mmCIF file of C-alpha atoms and ligand atoms in Angstrom:
data_model
loop_
_atom_site.group_PDB
_atom_site.id
_atom_site.type_symbol
_atom_site.label_atom_id
_atom_site.label_comp_id
_atom_site.label_asym_id
_atom_site.label_seq_id
_atom_site.Cartn_x
_atom_site.Cartn_y
_atom_site.Cartn_z
ATOM 1 C CA MET A 264 -16.751 -10.881 48.789
ATOM 2 C CA LYS A 265 -18.430 -10.723 45.442
ATOM 3 C CA SER A 266 -20.282 -13.793 44.247
ATOM 4 C CA LYS A 267 -19.012 -16.288 41.669
ATOM 5 C CA THR A 268 -21.848 -15.203 39.405
ATOM 6 C CA PHE A 269 -20.495 -11.656 39.455
ATOM 7 C CA TYR A 270 -17.014 -12.826 38.374
ATOM 8 C CA ALA A 271 -18.521 -15.077 35.700
ATOM 9 C CA ALA A 272 -20.468 -12.094 34.389
ATOM 10 C CA MET A 273 -17.325 -9.925 34.425
ATOM 11 C CA LEU A 274 -15.406 -12.611 32.525
ATOM 12 C CA ALA A 275 -18.176 -12.933 29.945
ATOM 13 C CA ALA A 276 -18.238 -9.143 29.553
ATOM 14 C CA GLY A 277 -14.460 -9.132 29.060
ATOM 15 C CA LEU A 278 -14.668 -11.811 26.410
ATOM 16 C CA LEU A 279 -17.477 -10.018 24.644
ATOM 17 C CA SER A 280 -15.549 -6.786 24.583
ATOM 18 C CA PHE A 281 -13.405 -7.955 21.692
ATOM 19 C CA SER A 282 -16.176 -9.691 19.803
ATOM 20 C CA ALA A 283 -18.485 -8.405 17.084
ATOM 21 C CA CYS A 284 -20.023 -5.236 18.461
ATOM 22 C CA ASP A 285 -17.608 -3.634 20.820
ATOM 23 C CA GLN A 286 -19.669 -1.779 23.382
ATOM 24 C CA SER A 287 -16.770 0.544 24.161
ATOM 25 C CA THR A 288 -17.259 2.042 20.715
ATOM 26 C CA LYS A 289 -20.667 3.364 21.648
ATOM 27 C CA GLN A 290 -19.826 6.771 23.077
ATOM 28 C CA GLN A 291 -18.611 8.358 19.916
ATOM 29 C CA SER A 292 -17.784 11.729 18.554
ATOM 30 C CA THR A 293 -15.244 13.190 16.198
ATOM 31 C CA LYS A 294 -13.680 16.444 17.176
ATOM 32 C CA MET A 295 -11.285 18.717 15.350
ATOM 33 C CA THR A 296 -7.988 19.783 16.823
ATOM 34 C CA ASP A 297 -5.700 22.332 15.216
ATOM 35 C CA SER A 298 -3.951 19.508 13.398
ATOM 36 C CA THR A 299 -5.776 16.362 12.443
ATOM 37 C CA THR A 300 -9.266 14.948 12.849
ATOM 38 C CA VAL A 301 -9.238 12.844 15.979
ATOM 39 C CA GLY A 302 -11.010 9.603 15.389
ATOM 40 C CA GLN A 303 -13.108 7.142 17.284
ATOM 41 C CA LEU A 304 -14.944 4.174 15.912
ATOM 42 C CA PRO A 305 -18.489 4.773 14.684
ATOM 43 C CA VAL A 306 -21.465 3.587 16.713
ATOM 44 C CA ALA A 307 -21.877 -0.177 16.287
ATOM 45 C CA SER A 308 -25.694 -0.027 16.293
ATOM 46 C CA GLY A 309 -25.589 1.961 13.017
ATOM 47 C CA PHE A 310 -24.382 -1.246 11.388
ATOM 48 C CA GLU A 311 -27.123 -3.523 12.695
ATOM 49 C CA LYS A 312 -29.560 -4.094 9.877
ATOM 50 C CA THR A 313 -31.061 -6.947 7.857
ATOM 51 C CA ILE A 314 -30.332 -6.883 4.130
ATOM 52 C CA ASP A 315 -31.521 -9.670 1.807
ATOM 53 C CA GLY A 316 -32.464 -11.649 4.927
ATOM 54 C CA LYS A 317 -28.967 -11.441 6.391
ATOM 55 C CA ALA A 318 -27.743 -9.557 9.461
ATOM 56 C CA THR A 319 -25.132 -6.855 9.068
ATOM 57 C CA LYS A 320 -22.826 -5.830 11.920
ATOM 58 C CA LEU A 321 -19.696 -3.924 12.795
ATOM 59 C CA TYR A 322 -16.680 -6.043 13.733
ATOM 60 C CA VAL A 323 -13.785 -4.546 15.676
ATOM 61 C CA LEU A 324 -10.167 -5.699 15.477
ATOM 62 C CA LYS A 325 -7.495 -4.595 17.958
ATOM 63 C CA ASN A 326 -3.770 -5.041 18.357
ATOM 64 C CA SER A 327 -1.411 -4.698 21.321
ATOM 65 C CA LYS A 328 -0.468 -1.127 20.251
ATOM 66 C CA GLY A 329 -3.988 0.256 20.686
ATOM 67 C CA THR A 330 -4.601 0.392 16.950
ATOM 68 C CA GLN A 331 -8.123 -0.597 15.953
ATOM 69 C CA ALA A 332 -9.856 -1.452 12.716
ATOM 70 C CA ALA A 333 -13.590 -1.714 12.132
ATOM 71 C CA ILE A 334 -15.123 -3.725 9.330
ATOM 72 C CA THR A 335 -18.725 -4.405 8.396
ATOM 73 C CA ASN A 336 -19.887 -7.545 6.633
ATOM 74 C CA TYR A 337 -22.103 -5.318 4.441
ATOM 75 C CA GLY A 338 -19.870 -5.375 1.358
ATOM 76 C CA GLY A 339 -16.942 -6.485 3.536
ATOM 77 C CA ARG A 340 -16.125 -2.818 4.020
ATOM 78 C CA LEU A 341 -13.188 -1.396 5.931
ATOM 79 C CA VAL A 342 -15.028 1.246 7.951
ATOM 80 C CA SER A 343 -12.323 2.674 10.207
ATOM 81 C CA MET A 344 -8.675 2.346 11.013
ATOM 82 C CA LEU A 345 -7.494 4.203 14.106
ATOM 83 C CA VAL A 346 -3.744 4.763 13.974
ATOM 84 C CA PRO A 347 -1.434 7.072 15.964
ATOM 85 C CA ASP A 348 -0.238 10.295 14.326
ATOM 86 C CA LYS A 349 3.178 11.866 14.970
ATOM 87 C CA LYS A 350 1.974 13.092 18.396
ATOM 88 C CA GLY A 351 0.544 9.701 19.322
ATOM 89 C CA THR A 352 -3.090 10.768 18.924
ATOM 90 C CA LEU A 353 -5.342 8.159 17.340
ATOM 91 C CA VAL A 354 -6.630 9.278 13.937
ATOM 92 C CA ASP A 355 -9.249 7.506 11.800
ATOM 93 C CA VAL A 356 -7.533 7.396 8.413
ATOM 94 C CA VAL A 357 -10.356 5.616 6.559
ATOM 95 C CA ALA A 358 -12.662 8.125 4.881
ATOM 96 C CA GLY A 359 -16.239 6.985 4.495
ATOM 97 C CA PRO A 360 -19.744 6.769 5.935
ATOM 98 C CA GLY A 361 -20.511 5.745 9.514
ATOM 99 C CA SER A 362 -23.563 3.488 9.141
ATOM 100 C CA VAL A 363 -24.896 0.826 6.798
ATOM 101 C CA SER A 364 -27.657 3.141 5.553
ATOM 102 C CA ASP A 365 -25.131 5.831 4.684
ATOM 103 C CA TYR A 366 -23.070 3.241 2.800
ATOM 104 C CA GLU A 367 -26.186 2.159 0.892
ATOM 105 C CA ASP A 368 -26.884 5.794 -0.083
ATOM 106 C CA ALA A 369 -23.327 6.218 -1.399
ATOM 107 C CA LYS A 370 -23.372 2.868 -3.262
ATOM 108 C CA GLY A 371 -21.739 4.165 -6.477
ATOM 109 C CA ASN A 372 -18.631 5.329 -4.627
ATOM 110 C CA TYR A 373 -17.782 1.878 -3.226
ATOM 111 C CA TYR A 374 -16.524 3.307 0.073
ATOM 112 C CA GLY A 375 -14.243 0.781 1.817
ATOM 113 C CA ALA A 376 -15.795 -2.158 -0.019
ATOM 114 C CA LEU A 377 -14.514 -5.499 -1.176
ATOM 115 C CA ILE A 378 -14.870 -5.379 -4.939
ATOM 116 C CA GLY A 379 -15.708 -8.384 -7.081
ATOM 117 C CA ARG A 380 -16.017 -10.466 -9.037
ATOM 118 C CA TYR A 381 -14.016 -8.162 -11.279
ATOM 119 C CA GLY A 382 -12.513 -4.996 -9.777
ATOM 120 C CA ASN A 383 -12.245 -2.047 -12.184
ATOM 121 C CA ARG A 384 -13.592 -2.003 -15.753
ATOM 122 C CA ILE A 385 -14.449 -4.542 -18.419
ATOM 123 C CA GLY A 386 -14.851 -2.780 -21.773
ATOM 124 C CA LYS A 387 -18.211 -2.871 -23.603
ATOM 125 C CA ALA A 388 -19.578 -5.063 -20.777
ATOM 126 C CA LYS A 389 -18.514 -8.335 -22.344
ATOM 127 C CA PHE A 390 -15.650 -10.758 -22.745
ATOM 128 C CA THR A 391 -14.940 -14.080 -24.413
ATOM 129 C CA LEU A 392 -13.565 -17.022 -22.493
ATOM 130 C CA GLU A 393 -12.800 -20.469 -23.962
ATOM 131 C CA GLY A 394 -14.684 -19.460 -27.130
ATOM 132 C CA LYS A 395 -17.853 -18.340 -25.387
ATOM 133 C CA GLU A 396 -19.017 -14.731 -25.109
ATOM 134 C CA TYR A 397 -20.324 -13.532 -21.742
ATOM 135 C CA LYS A 398 -22.467 -10.384 -21.498
ATOM 136 C CA LEU A 399 -22.397 -8.364 -18.291
ATOM 137 C CA PRO A 400 -24.533 -5.501 -17.003
ATOM 138 C CA ALA A 401 -23.125 -2.101 -18.072
ATOM 139 C CA ASN A 402 -22.975 0.350 -15.163
ATOM 140 C CA ASP A 403 -20.327 2.853 -16.271
ATOM 141 C CA HIS A 404 -20.817 4.268 -19.778
ATOM 142 C CA ASP A 405 -21.027 1.081 -21.905
ATOM 143 C CA ASN A 406 -18.664 -0.730 -19.565
ATOM 144 C CA THR A 407 -18.897 -2.906 -16.474
ATOM 145 C CA LEU A 408 -17.340 -1.329 -13.375
ATOM 146 C CA HIS A 409 -16.470 -3.149 -10.149
ATOM 147 C CA GLY A 410 -18.400 -6.359 -10.822
ATOM 148 C CA GLY A 411 -21.563 -4.857 -12.324
ATOM 149 C CA LYS A 412 -24.765 -3.362 -10.965
ATOM 150 C CA GLU A 413 -24.830 -5.614 -7.902
ATOM 151 C CA GLY A 414 -21.212 -6.389 -7.130
ATOM 152 C CA PHE A 415 -19.677 -7.938 -4.016
ATOM 153 C CA ASP A 416 -19.723 -4.441 -2.445
ATOM 154 C CA VAL A 417 -23.477 -4.692 -1.775
ATOM 155 C CA LYS A 418 -23.555 -8.316 -0.625
ATOM 156 C CA VAL A 419 -23.818 -9.336 2.998
ATOM 157 C CA TRP A 420 -20.810 -11.557 3.630
ATOM 158 C CA ASP A 421 -20.788 -14.391 6.169
ATOM 159 C CA ALA A 422 -18.507 -13.278 8.976
ATOM 160 C CA LYS A 423 -16.453 -15.270 11.434
ATOM 161 C CA GLN A 424 -14.353 -13.414 13.988
ATOM 162 C CA ILE A 425 -11.434 -15.793 14.539
ATOM 163 C CA ASP A 426 -9.832 -13.798 17.370
ATOM 164 C CA ASP A 427 -9.471 -10.162 18.452
ATOM 165 C CA HIS A 428 -7.356 -9.283 15.400
ATOM 166 C CA THR A 429 -8.721 -11.540 12.642
ATOM 167 C CA LEU A 430 -12.007 -11.477 10.734
ATOM 168 C CA GLU A 431 -12.871 -13.990 8.039
ATOM 169 C CA LEU A 432 -15.521 -13.057 5.468
ATOM 170 C CA SER A 433 -16.996 -15.437 2.903
ATOM 171 C CA TYR A 434 -19.294 -14.985 -0.031
ATOM 172 C CA VAL A 435 -20.471 -17.493 -2.642
ATOM 173 C CA SER A 436 -21.237 -15.874 -5.977
ATOM 174 C CA ALA A 437 -23.610 -18.057 -7.997
ATOM 175 C CA ASP A 438 -22.873 -19.276 -11.510
ATOM 176 C CA GLY A 439 -24.173 -16.555 -13.841
ATOM 177 C CA GLU A 440 -24.366 -13.837 -11.164
ATOM 178 C CA GLN A 441 -23.899 -10.464 -12.916
ATOM 179 C CA GLY A 442 -23.207 -12.467 -16.093
ATOM 180 C CA PHE A 443 -20.014 -14.175 -14.872
ATOM 181 C CA PRO A 444 -19.592 -17.942 -15.364
ATOM 182 C CA GLY A 445 -18.889 -20.353 -12.501
ATOM 183 C CA THR A 446 -19.787 -20.562 -8.832
ATOM 184 C CA LEU A 447 -17.108 -18.503 -7.139
ATOM 185 C CA LYS A 448 -16.424 -19.345 -3.499
ATOM 186 C CA THR A 449 -14.622 -16.366 -2.003
ATOM 187 C CA THR A 450 -12.975 -15.885 1.376
ATOM 188 C CA VAL A 451 -11.338 -12.649 2.432
ATOM 189 C CA THR A 452 -9.459 -12.423 5.721
ATOM 190 C CA TYR A 453 -8.726 -9.100 7.388
ATOM 191 C CA LYS A 454 -5.940 -9.272 9.949
ATOM 192 C CA LEU A 455 -4.695 -6.398 12.104
ATOM 193 C CA THR A 456 -1.073 -7.097 12.979
ATOM 194 C CA ASP A 457 1.037 -5.746 15.836
ATOM 195 C CA ASP A 458 3.108 -3.640 13.436
ATOM 196 C CA ASN A 459 -0.002 -1.526 12.716
ATOM 197 C CA ALA A 460 -0.821 -3.120 9.402
ATOM 198 C CA ILE A 461 -4.107 -4.346 8.050
ATOM 199 C CA GLU A 462 -3.524 -7.402 5.940
ATOM 200 C CA ILE A 463 -6.189 -8.430 3.404
ATOM 201 C CA ALA A 464 -5.865 -11.991 2.117
ATOM 202 C CA TYR A 465 -8.106 -13.033 -0.777
ATOM 203 C CA ASN A 466 -8.915 -16.610 -1.725
ATOM 204 C CA ALA A 467 -11.319 -17.963 -4.347
ATOM 205 C CA THR A 468 -12.165 -21.128 -6.249
ATOM 206 C CA THR A 469 -14.550 -21.788 -9.122
ATOM 207 C CA ASP A 470 -16.386 -24.727 -10.684
ATOM 208 C CA LYS A 471 -16.176 -23.317 -14.262
ATOM 209 C CA ALA A 472 -13.562 -21.211 -16.009
ATOM 210 C CA THR A 473 -14.118 -17.564 -15.061
ATOM 211 C CA VAL A 474 -12.329 -14.244 -14.557
ATOM 212 C CA VAL A 475 -11.511 -12.848 -11.105
ATOM 213 C CA ASN A 476 -9.989 -9.579 -9.921
ATOM 214 C CA LEU A 477 -10.677 -8.858 -6.271
ATOM 215 C CA THR A 478 -9.684 -5.694 -4.486
ATOM 216 C CA ASN A 479 -10.560 -3.380 -1.635
ATOM 217 C CA HIS A 480 -11.846 0.119 -2.311
ATOM 218 C CA ALA A 481 -10.886 1.858 0.934
ATOM 219 C CA TYR A 482 -10.604 5.618 0.658
ATOM 220 C CA PHE A 483 -7.987 7.202 2.885
ATOM 221 C CA ASN A 484 -7.311 10.639 4.272
ATOM 222 C CA LEU A 485 -4.153 10.335 6.340
ATOM 223 C CA ASN A 486 -4.984 13.570 8.168
ATOM 224 C CA GLY A 487 -8.232 11.933 9.292
ATOM 225 C CA CYS A 488 -11.653 11.287 7.773
ATOM 226 C CA GLY A 489 -13.156 14.621 6.789
ATOM 227 C CA ALA A 490 -9.933 16.589 7.436
ATOM 228 C CA GLY A 491 -10.034 18.374 4.063
ATOM 229 C CA SER A 492 -8.162 18.020 0.797
ATOM 230 C CA ILE A 493 -5.692 15.197 0.136
ATOM 231 C CA LEU A 494 -3.832 17.213 -2.502
ATOM 232 C CA LYS A 495 -0.952 17.981 -0.113
ATOM 233 C CA HIS A 496 -0.415 14.336 0.814
ATOM 234 C CA THR A 497 2.829 13.052 -0.690
ATOM 235 C CA LEU A 498 2.757 9.899 -2.778
ATOM 236 C CA GLN A 499 5.534 7.657 -3.930
ATOM 237 C CA LEU A 500 4.733 4.805 -6.340
ATOM 238 C CA ASP A 501 7.195 2.184 -7.530
ATOM 239 C CA ALA A 502 5.866 2.121 -11.087
ATOM 240 C CA ASP A 503 7.780 2.889 -14.295
ATOM 241 C CA GLY A 504 4.622 2.500 -16.368
ATOM 242 C CA PHE A 505 0.868 2.984 -16.406
ATOM 243 C CA THR A 506 -1.950 1.860 -18.672
ATOM 244 C CA PRO A 507 -3.304 4.878 -20.627
ATOM 245 C CA VAL A 508 -7.071 4.948 -21.091
ATOM 246 C CA ASP A 509 -9.720 6.175 -23.510
ATOM 247 C CA LYS A 510 -12.400 8.711 -22.547
ATOM 248 C CA THR A 511 -14.411 6.003 -20.732
ATOM 249 C CA LEU A 512 -11.347 4.884 -18.759
ATOM 250 C CA ILE A 513 -10.813 1.632 -20.651
ATOM 251 C CA PRO A 514 -7.081 0.921 -21.203
ATOM 252 C CA THR A 515 -5.907 1.254 -24.771
ATOM 253 C CA GLY A 516 -3.769 -1.873 -24.264
ATOM 254 C CA LYS A 517 -0.479 0.042 -24.267
ATOM 255 C CA ILE A 518 1.854 0.397 -21.339
ATOM 256 C CA ALA A 519 3.224 3.943 -21.319
ATOM 257 C CA THR A 520 6.274 5.158 -19.459
ATOM 258 C CA VAL A 521 5.640 7.587 -16.614
ATOM 259 C CA GLN A 522 8.872 9.389 -17.477
ATOM 260 C CA GLY A 523 8.281 13.096 -18.078
ATOM 261 C CA THR A 524 4.547 12.872 -17.246
ATOM 262 C CA PRO A 525 2.415 13.817 -14.212
ATOM 263 C CA PHE A 526 2.209 10.048 -13.612
ATOM 264 C CA ASP A 527 5.806 9.855 -12.471
ATOM 265 C CA PHE A 528 5.611 9.282 -8.720
ATOM 266 C CA ARG A 529 8.825 7.282 -8.548
ATOM 267 C CA LYS A 530 10.163 10.155 -6.452
ATOM 268 C CA ALA A 531 7.675 11.292 -3.807
ATOM 269 C CA ALA A 532 5.498 14.207 -4.987
ATOM 270 C CA THR A 533 2.348 15.769 -3.618
ATOM 271 C CA ILE A 534 -0.841 14.403 -5.172
ATOM 272 C CA GLY A 535 -1.892 17.900 -6.199
ATOM 273 C CA SER A 536 1.383 19.200 -7.639
ATOM 274 C CA ARG A 537 0.583 18.228 -11.266
ATOM 275 C CA ILE A 538 -3.081 17.208 -11.123
ATOM 276 C CA ASN A 539 -4.279 20.298 -13.005
ATOM 277 C CA GLU A 540 -1.692 20.164 -15.772
ATOM 278 C CA GLY A 541 -3.454 19.987 -19.139
ATOM 279 C CA ASP A 542 -2.386 16.343 -19.619
ATOM 280 C CA GLU A 543 -4.857 14.425 -21.855
ATOM 281 C CA GLN A 544 -4.820 11.377 -19.584
ATOM 282 C CA LEU A 545 -5.590 13.492 -16.538
ATOM 283 C CA LYS A 546 -8.470 15.072 -18.478
ATOM 284 C CA SER A 547 -9.930 11.609 -19.229
ATOM 285 C CA GLY A 548 -9.863 10.698 -15.545
ATOM 286 C CA GLN A 549 -10.782 14.224 -14.342
ATOM 287 C CA GLY A 550 -7.667 13.735 -12.255
ATOM 288 C CA TYR A 551 -5.854 10.518 -11.395
ATOM 289 C CA ASP A 552 -7.975 7.427 -12.041
ATOM 290 C CA HIS A 553 -5.396 5.155 -13.617
ATOM 291 C CA ASN A 554 -3.779 1.776 -13.271
ATOM 292 C CA PHE A 555 -0.055 1.845 -12.537
ATOM 293 C CA VAL A 556 2.155 -1.046 -13.630
ATOM 294 C CA LEU A 557 4.156 -1.997 -10.566
ATOM 295 C CA ASN A 558 7.872 -2.685 -10.845
ATOM 296 C CA LYS A 559 7.713 -5.372 -8.145
ATOM 297 C CA HIS A 560 4.823 -7.097 -6.520
ATOM 298 C CA THR A 561 5.863 -9.123 -3.543
ATOM 299 C CA LEU A 562 5.120 -8.627 0.129
ATOM 300 C CA GLN A 563 8.784 -7.831 0.847
ATOM 301 C CA THR A 564 8.986 -4.185 -0.244
ATOM 302 C CA PRO A 565 6.348 -1.448 -0.304
ATOM 303 C CA ILE A 566 5.165 -0.374 -3.744
ATOM 304 C CA ALA A 567 3.399 2.760 -2.557
ATOM 305 C CA THR A 568 4.072 5.166 0.285
ATOM 306 C CA VAL A 569 1.722 8.010 1.159
ATOM 307 C CA GLN A 570 2.115 10.605 3.904
ATOM 308 C CA GLY A 571 -0.436 12.963 5.414
ATOM 309 C CA ASP A 572 0.945 16.509 5.453
ATOM 310 C CA VAL A 573 -0.642 17.435 8.792
ATOM 311 C CA SER A 574 -0.692 14.177 10.758
ATOM 312 C CA GLY A 575 2.668 12.816 9.598
ATOM 313 C CA ILE A 576 0.934 9.442 9.215
ATOM 314 C CA VAL A 577 2.635 7.243 6.639
ATOM 315 C CA MET A 578 0.851 4.435 4.814
ATOM 316 C CA GLU A 579 2.909 1.815 2.997
ATOM 317 C CA ILE A 580 1.273 -0.671 0.632
ATOM 318 C CA PHE A 581 2.615 -4.150 -0.067
ATOM 319 C CA THR A 582 0.906 -6.345 -2.644
ATOM 320 C CA GLU A 583 1.191 -9.456 -4.755
ATOM 321 C CA GLU A 584 -0.910 -7.820 -7.489
ATOM 322 C CA PRO A 585 0.789 -6.490 -10.656
ATOM 323 C CA GLY A 586 -1.142 -3.192 -10.707
ATOM 324 C CA ILE A 587 -2.654 -0.475 -8.572
ATOM 325 C CA GLN A 588 -5.444 1.967 -9.426
ATOM 326 C CA PHE A 589 -4.684 5.410 -8.063
ATOM 327 C CA TYR A 590 -7.933 7.342 -7.780
ATOM 328 C CA SER A 591 -7.771 10.905 -6.466
ATOM 329 C CA GLY A 592 -11.422 11.147 -5.392
ATOM 330 C CA ASN A 593 -12.416 13.086 -8.521
ATOM 331 C CA PHE A 594 -16.059 11.998 -8.495
ATOM 332 C CA MET A 595 -16.639 12.791 -4.828
ATOM 333 C CA LYS A 596 -19.177 15.594 -4.799
ATOM 334 C CA GLY A 597 -20.157 16.210 -1.192
ATOM 335 C CA ASP A 598 -23.477 14.408 -1.736
ATOM 336 C CA PHE A 599 -22.993 11.751 0.917
ATOM 337 C CA LYS A 600 -22.494 11.607 4.659
ATOM 338 C CA PHE A 601 -19.172 10.699 6.204
ATOM 339 C CA LYS A 602 -18.359 9.769 9.784
ATOM 340 C CA GLY A 603 -18.325 12.602 12.309
ATOM 341 C CA ASP A 604 -20.913 14.763 10.505
ATOM 342 C CA LYS A 605 -18.597 15.230 7.555
ATOM 343 C CA LYS A 606 -19.394 14.970 3.829
ATOM 344 C CA ASP A 607 -17.604 13.336 0.944
ATOM 345 C CA ASP A 608 -16.299 16.586 -0.494
ATOM 346 C CA ASN A 609 -14.313 16.481 -3.715
ATOM 347 C CA ARG A 610 -10.807 15.067 -3.341
ATOM 348 C CA THR A 611 -10.956 14.741 0.416
ATOM 349 C CA ALA A 612 -9.866 11.112 0.088
ATOM 350 C CA PHE A 613 -7.935 8.918 -2.295
ATOM 351 C CA ALA A 614 -7.971 5.213 -3.114
ATOM 352 C CA LEU A 615 -5.098 2.918 -4.038
ATOM 353 C CA GLU A 616 -6.697 -0.313 -5.223
ATOM 354 C CA THR A 617 -4.315 -3.215 -5.802
ATOM 355 C CA GLN A 618 -5.421 -5.260 -8.775
ATOM 356 C CA HIS A 619 -4.799 -6.895 -12.132
ATOM 357 C CA TYR A 620 -5.065 -4.353 -14.926
ATOM 358 C CA PRO A 621 -8.512 -3.117 -16.014
ATOM 359 C CA ASP A 622 -10.132 -4.881 -18.972
ATOM 360 C CA SER A 623 -7.679 -7.794 -18.831
ATOM 361 C CA PRO A 624 -10.373 -10.269 -20.019
ATOM 362 C CA ASN A 625 -10.308 -8.389 -23.364
ATOM 363 C CA LYS A 626 -6.571 -7.701 -23.410
ATOM 364 C CA PRO A 627 -4.581 -10.909 -23.958
ATOM 365 C CA GLU A 628 -1.384 -8.859 -23.696
ATOM 366 C CA PHE A 629 -2.108 -8.090 -20.002
ATOM 367 C CA PRO A 630 -1.462 -10.575 -17.159
ATOM 368 C CA SER A 631 -4.316 -13.078 -17.147
ATOM 369 C CA THR A 632 -7.270 -12.890 -14.735
ATOM 370 C CA GLU A 633 -8.616 -16.338 -15.639
ATOM 371 C CA LEU A 634 -9.369 -18.852 -12.933
ATOM 372 C CA LYS A 635 -10.060 -22.476 -13.777
ATOM 373 C CA PRO A 636 -11.621 -25.268 -11.720
ATOM 374 C CA GLY A 637 -8.946 -26.885 -9.553
ATOM 375 C CA GLN A 638 -6.948 -23.644 -9.284
ATOM 376 C CA THR A 639 -6.986 -21.345 -6.256
ATOM 377 C CA TYR A 640 -6.975 -17.562 -6.589
ATOM 378 C CA LYS A 641 -4.785 -16.347 -3.753
ATOM 379 C CA THR A 642 -3.444 -12.853 -3.235
ATOM 380 C CA THR A 643 -2.543 -10.587 -0.314
ATOM 381 C CA THR A 644 -2.328 -6.827 0.101
ATOM 382 C CA ILE A 645 -1.074 -5.026 3.211
ATOM 383 C CA TYR A 646 -1.647 -1.410 4.273
ATOM 384 C CA LYS A 647 0.884 -0.556 6.980
ATOM 385 C CA PHE A 648 0.806 2.602 9.109
ATOM 386 C CA SER A 649 3.447 4.563 11.015
ATOM 387 C CA ALA A 650 4.065 8.264 11.673
ATOM 388 C CA LYS A 651 6.961 10.701 11.512
HETATM 389 C C1 GLA B 95 -12.926 3.466 -9.066
HETATM 390 C C2 GLA B 95 -13.001 3.943 -10.441
HETATM 391 C C3 GLA B 95 -13.383 5.362 -10.460
HETATM 392 C C4 GLA B 95 -14.654 5.600 -9.726
HETATM 393 C C5 GLA B 95 -14.503 5.079 -8.335
HETATM 394 C C6 GLA B 95 -15.784 5.198 -7.571
HETATM 395 O O1 GLA B 95 -11.813 3.873 -8.430
HETATM 396 O O2 GLA B 95 -11.795 3.741 -11.138
HETATM 397 O O3 GLA B 95 -13.540 5.782 -11.785
HETATM 398 O O4 GLA B 95 -15.693 4.917 -10.355
HETATM 399 O O5 GLA B 95 -14.121 3.737 -8.363
HETATM 400 O O6 GLA B 95 -16.378 6.440 -7.713
#
């Protein structure tokens, strides 16, 4: 008979196995098959670091179907999502680095990160709110991109693993941080559901009037991280319009119809089928890097559906946000390390960032991004996976 101590130790080990640093994720490799890149979670120890006096870690979520998601509290980043392909093989569909240091190196690409306080661009790095002008740091031409030089993507969030499928992250952004008014108390909850969806629920309050536009900047390759070009993925977007931009990717303020343009994804088309057409808007973005105006934005029907050509993996996006930035990985240059000894080669991943439209603080005609004391910013986006 084994001792009580042994059973107590076994029980403790069992309980620990679904907490922060899942030991089972430690023997890792990524191998190629003739179809997709087979995924495993990255090594948890690569996420153990101290940044600004705070500990970073890798948190693992699991569901009853064997699907797993890994998230680090460094920038609240979605690191991995292991989902079954059409043959039932688990594939890591999140493209990005495999350690905190590699994420720090690739800072400007925002891999997997929670973006705040204002996702996307604010023109000329300033805006006026209640009669007062606020100046922000410019980090993209003369504009502010993704919250400024030190956005939420490089902050260490406080993490609380609620259970084996839920992680709650919180960050308090001080009044005046990156030029924005008001103390913003932010909570983002990642939940892996049994229908193979990762649900991201955002919540924020302020003590002064401010602007807020939170999003997640996960890059996906539905054939697997590092499995080559995404140009043969098919994309369907429920958007009749998009917001055309100037050369620095600031919206002109107009909403243009997608009809008759390479921006018409109302019927599924491959990402690459029209990307090299001489369209002026595509030249400005060096490919797709545009906000689409969604026809509906509830959690009832998907507004975007993407399918990996090799894996058959389908990703559906549901959101309460009125817009989505479709970015075709145009600025990826192969400079940074990805999981499984891969690199971030050009257009080997895409992002679909749910959001309010870019530069809304300077565009009264766009849906408002203002948040006042007493109000709660609350929005949810779901990425749901299946295969066929
Ligand atoms: C966003 C922007 C892009 C680019 C990427 C990161 O998606 O819209 O222009 O900056 O982030 O490289």
